[in-house]
Amino acid sequence: METGNTPAGSSPPSAAAGGPISYAIVRLTRIHRIRAAQLLRDVGLHPLQELLMMRLWESGPQRQVDLAAEFDTDSAVMTRTVQRLERAGYVRRVPDPGDRRATRVEPTPASLALRSRVEQVWADLERLTVGGMTDEQQRDVLAGMRRMEANLLAASTGE
């Protein structure tokens, strides 16, 4: 069983030998998610909540059903996420003026104080993630990640 303490660069299990990059992505994603959760906990948030707030700060009120689709989660998970943020005073739910059956989620003025804390969490997470990498190394990694993302998206659309 993997403990998360395996040294960087260690060999993947033999069953993953055909996909060393994919295995590395899975490990990196897992560790990154753990570190993000630790940093977010310090500001009273859970993963996904900060992404939802970022979306609302950037785009304004959104229909709850659209947020669930955008975050590729079911309506129950999105409802619980919104309820927690609502209890914390960061969002409010209001009827959608275009469709009274739908609910829109909007950021509250209280959430604006949270924004700088979330931005700091992301800056800290970035610092932890890139460590001592040079600017050139960071650009190369980002370019490679964007290429892999494009490859996977193209494969899912049959291009």
mmCIF file of C-alpha atoms in Angstrom:
data_model
loop_
_atom_site.group_PDB
_atom_site.id
_atom_site.type_symbol
_atom_site.label_atom_id
_atom_site.label_comp_id
_atom_site.label_asym_id
_atom_site.label_seq_id
_atom_site.Cartn_x
_atom_site.Cartn_y
_atom_site.Cartn_z
ATOM 1 C CA MET A 1 0.000 0.000 0.000
ATOM 2 C CA GLU A 2 1.288 3.436 -0.924
ATOM 3 C CA THR A 3 1.864 5.763 2.007
ATOM 4 C CA GLY A 4 2.537 8.960 0.118
ATOM 5 C CA ASN A 5 6.067 9.031 1.523
ATOM 6 C CA THR A 6 7.717 7.235 -1.381
ATOM 7 C CA PRO A 7 10.760 9.245 -2.515
ATOM 8 C CA ALA A 8 10.430 11.292 -5.670
ATOM 9 C CA GLY A 9 11.643 9.420 -8.720
ATOM 10 C CA SER A 10 10.985 5.975 -7.271
ATOM 11 C CA SER A 11 9.895 3.298 -9.697
ATOM 12 C CA PRO A 12 6.194 2.817 -10.334
ATOM 13 C CA PRO A 13 4.689 -0.580 -9.565
ATOM 14 C CA SER A 14 5.252 -3.085 -12.346
ATOM 15 C CA ALA A 15 1.568 -2.941 -13.335
ATOM 16 C CA ALA A 16 2.065 0.765 -14.165
ATOM 17 C CA ALA A 17 5.302 0.218 -16.101
ATOM 18 C CA GLY A 18 3.523 0.958 -19.376
ATOM 19 C CA GLY A 19 2.506 4.393 -18.127
ATOM 20 C CA PRO A 20 5.273 6.057 -16.121
ATOM 21 C CA ILE A 21 4.096 9.601 -16.928
ATOM 22 C CA SER A 22 0.491 8.763 -16.108
ATOM 23 C CA TYR A 23 1.604 7.187 -12.841
ATOM 24 C CA ALA A 24 3.664 10.274 -11.986
ATOM 25 C CA ILE A 25 0.666 12.513 -12.725
ATOM 26 C CA VAL A 26 -1.546 10.476 -10.410
ATOM 27 C CA ARG A 27 1.027 10.638 -7.592
ATOM 28 C CA LEU A 28 1.641 14.353 -8.104
ATOM 29 C CA THR A 29 -2.084 15.091 -8.187
ATOM 30 C CA ARG A 30 -2.643 13.171 -4.969
ATOM 31 C CA ILE A 31 0.185 14.903 -3.106
ATOM 32 C CA HIS A 32 -0.796 18.315 -4.487
ATOM 33 C CA ARG A 33 -4.402 17.791 -3.358
ATOM 34 C CA ILE A 34 -3.221 16.858 0.162
ATOM 35 C CA ARG A 35 -1.051 19.995 0.435
ATOM 36 C CA ALA A 36 -3.846 22.193 -0.957
ATOM 37 C CA ALA A 37 -6.300 20.779 1.583
ATOM 38 C CA GLN A 38 -3.854 21.515 4.403
ATOM 39 C CA LEU A 39 -3.419 25.132 3.304
ATOM 40 C CA LEU A 40 -7.143 25.651 2.719
ATOM 41 C CA ARG A 41 -7.980 24.250 6.134
ATOM 42 C CA ASP A 42 -6.027 27.178 7.615
ATOM 43 C CA VAL A 43 -8.508 29.614 6.021
ATOM 44 C CA GLY A 44 -11.548 27.488 6.873
ATOM 45 C CA LEU A 45 -12.193 26.053 3.416
ATOM 46 C CA HIS A 46 -12.203 22.621 1.813
ATOM 47 C CA PRO A 47 -10.985 21.801 -1.704
ATOM 48 C CA LEU A 48 -13.508 22.829 -4.379
ATOM 49 C CA GLN A 49 -14.857 25.615 -2.192
ATOM 50 C CA GLU A 50 -12.022 27.952 -3.163
ATOM 51 C CA LEU A 51 -12.478 27.100 -6.855
ATOM 52 C CA LEU A 52 -16.186 27.838 -6.585
ATOM 53 C CA MET A 53 -15.440 31.166 -4.917
ATOM 54 C CA MET A 54 -12.866 31.994 -7.630
ATOM 55 C CA ARG A 55 -15.501 31.344 -10.275
ATOM 56 C CA LEU A 56 -18.044 33.572 -8.522
ATOM 57 C CA TRP A 57 -15.525 36.364 -7.920
ATOM 58 C CA GLU A 58 -14.508 36.233 -11.569
ATOM 59 C CA SER A 59 -17.902 35.818 -13.249
ATOM 60 C CA GLY A 60 -20.501 36.936 -10.719
ATOM 61 C CA PRO A 61 -23.667 35.023 -9.834
ATOM 62 C CA GLN A 62 -24.060 31.614 -11.455
ATOM 63 C CA ARG A 63 -26.870 29.092 -11.602
ATOM 64 C CA GLN A 64 -26.173 26.263 -9.184
ATOM 65 C CA VAL A 65 -26.864 23.638 -11.850
ATOM 66 C CA ASP A 66 -24.314 25.292 -14.155
ATOM 67 C CA LEU A 67 -21.710 25.270 -11.379
ATOM 68 C CA ALA A 68 -22.287 21.552 -10.829
ATOM 69 C CA ALA A 69 -21.760 20.921 -14.546
ATOM 70 C CA GLU A 70 -18.673 23.129 -14.730
ATOM 71 C CA PHE A 71 -17.065 21.374 -11.770
ATOM 72 C CA ASP A 72 -18.131 17.974 -13.078
ATOM 73 C CA THR A 73 -19.930 17.070 -9.885
ATOM 74 C CA ASP A 74 -23.457 16.021 -9.097
ATOM 75 C CA SER A 75 -26.101 18.389 -7.794
ATOM 76 C CA ALA A 76 -25.984 16.903 -4.268
ATOM 77 C CA VAL A 77 -22.246 17.612 -3.896
ATOM 78 C CA MET A 78 -22.684 21.132 -5.249
ATOM 79 C CA THR A 79 -25.643 21.735 -2.928
ATOM 80 C CA ARG A 80 -23.594 20.674 0.117
ATOM 81 C CA THR A 81 -20.667 22.835 -0.999
ATOM 82 C CA VAL A 82 -22.898 25.869 -1.488
ATOM 83 C CA GLN A 83 -24.666 25.262 1.842
ATOM 84 C CA ARG A 84 -21.345 25.195 3.701
ATOM 85 C CA LEU A 85 -20.227 28.419 2.032
ATOM 86 C CA GLU A 86 -23.620 29.957 2.761
ATOM 87 C CA ARG A 87 -23.377 29.039 6.469
ATOM 88 C CA ALA A 88 -19.924 30.648 6.530
ATOM 89 C CA GLY A 89 -21.440 33.811 5.036
ATOM 90 C CA TYR A 90 -19.481 33.729 1.767
ATOM 91 C CA VAL A 91 -22.346 33.092 -0.662
ATOM 92 C CA ARG A 92 -26.092 33.464 -0.805
ATOM 93 C CA ARG A 93 -28.615 31.608 -2.917
ATOM 94 C CA VAL A 94 -31.242 33.630 -4.731
ATOM 95 C CA PRO A 95 -33.931 32.701 -7.256
ATOM 96 C CA ASP A 96 -32.776 32.952 -10.870
ATOM 97 C CA PRO A 97 -34.699 35.856 -12.417
ATOM 98 C CA GLY A 98 -34.865 33.996 -15.737
ATOM 99 C CA ASP A 99 -36.120 30.723 -14.252
ATOM 100 C CA ARG A 100 -37.767 30.796 -10.828
ATOM 101 C CA ARG A 101 -37.203 27.027 -10.470
ATOM 102 C CA ALA A 102 -33.450 27.540 -10.642
ATOM 103 C CA THR A 103 -31.175 28.941 -7.954
ATOM 104 C CA ARG A 104 -28.317 31.325 -8.514
ATOM 105 C CA VAL A 105 -25.325 31.483 -6.215
ATOM 106 C CA GLU A 106 -23.705 34.842 -5.639
ATOM 107 C CA PRO A 107 -20.710 35.932 -3.579
ATOM 108 C CA THR A 108 -21.425 38.095 -0.553
ATOM 109 C CA PRO A 109 -19.477 41.202 0.411
ATOM 110 C CA ALA A 110 -18.010 39.130 3.285
ATOM 111 C CA SER A 111 -16.378 36.843 0.719
ATOM 112 C CA LEU A 112 -14.217 39.683 -0.546
ATOM 113 C CA ALA A 113 -12.079 39.493 2.611
ATOM 114 C CA LEU A 114 -11.652 35.784 1.921
ATOM 115 C CA ARG A 115 -10.333 36.461 -1.580
ATOM 116 C CA SER A 116 -6.930 37.737 -0.479
ATOM 117 C CA ARG A 117 -6.535 34.722 1.815
ATOM 118 C CA VAL A 118 -7.385 32.327 -1.049
ATOM 119 C CA GLU A 119 -4.947 34.133 -3.326
ATOM 120 C CA GLN A 120 -2.250 33.703 -0.665
ATOM 121 C CA VAL A 121 -3.043 29.979 -0.340
ATOM 122 C CA TRP A 122 -2.599 29.574 -4.087
ATOM 123 C CA ALA A 123 0.670 31.538 -4.019
ATOM 124 C CA ASP A 124 1.928 29.364 -1.150
ATOM 125 C CA LEU A 125 0.859 26.186 -2.951
ATOM 126 C CA GLU A 126 2.661 27.348 -6.084
ATOM 127 C CA ARG A 127 5.822 28.072 -4.080
ATOM 128 C CA LEU A 128 5.682 24.611 -2.499
ATOM 129 C CA THR A 129 5.000 22.972 -5.851
ATOM 130 C CA VAL A 130 7.773 24.571 -7.901
ATOM 131 C CA GLY A 131 10.336 24.653 -5.103
ATOM 132 C CA GLY A 132 13.699 25.694 -6.525
ATOM 133 C CA MET A 133 12.755 25.326 -10.178
ATOM 134 C CA THR A 134 14.057 28.053 -12.476
ATOM 135 C CA ASP A 135 11.639 30.211 -14.463
ATOM 136 C CA GLU A 136 12.641 28.272 -17.588
ATOM 137 C CA GLN A 137 11.933 24.931 -15.916
ATOM 138 C CA GLN A 138 8.555 26.214 -14.765
ATOM 139 C CA ARG A 139 7.692 27.365 -18.311
ATOM 140 C CA ASP A 140 8.751 23.970 -19.715
ATOM 141 C CA VAL A 141 6.667 22.050 -17.176
ATOM 142 C CA LEU A 142 3.637 24.254 -17.816
ATOM 143 C CA ALA A 143 4.014 23.864 -21.586
ATOM 144 C CA GLY A 144 4.250 20.079 -21.226
ATOM 145 C CA MET A 145 1.208 19.957 -18.955
ATOM 146 C CA ARG A 146 -0.811 22.074 -21.398
ATOM 147 C CA ARG A 147 0.196 19.739 -24.226
ATOM 148 C CA MET A 148 -0.861 16.658 -22.240
ATOM 149 C CA GLU A 149 -4.168 18.334 -21.388
ATOM 150 C CA ALA A 150 -4.735 19.100 -25.077
ATOM 151 C CA ASN A 151 -3.873 15.476 -25.975
ATOM 152 C CA LEU A 152 -6.418 14.116 -23.493
ATOM 153 C CA LEU A 153 -9.119 16.575 -24.559
ATOM 154 C CA ALA A 154 -8.541 15.726 -28.220
ATOM 155 C CA ALA A 155 -8.772 12.012 -27.413
ATOM 156 C CA SER A 156 -12.085 12.534 -25.599
ATOM 157 C CA THR A 157 -13.587 14.383 -28.589
ATOM 158 C CA GLY A 158 -12.233 11.908 -31.141
ATOM 159 C CA GLU A 159 -9.947 14.378 -32.930
#
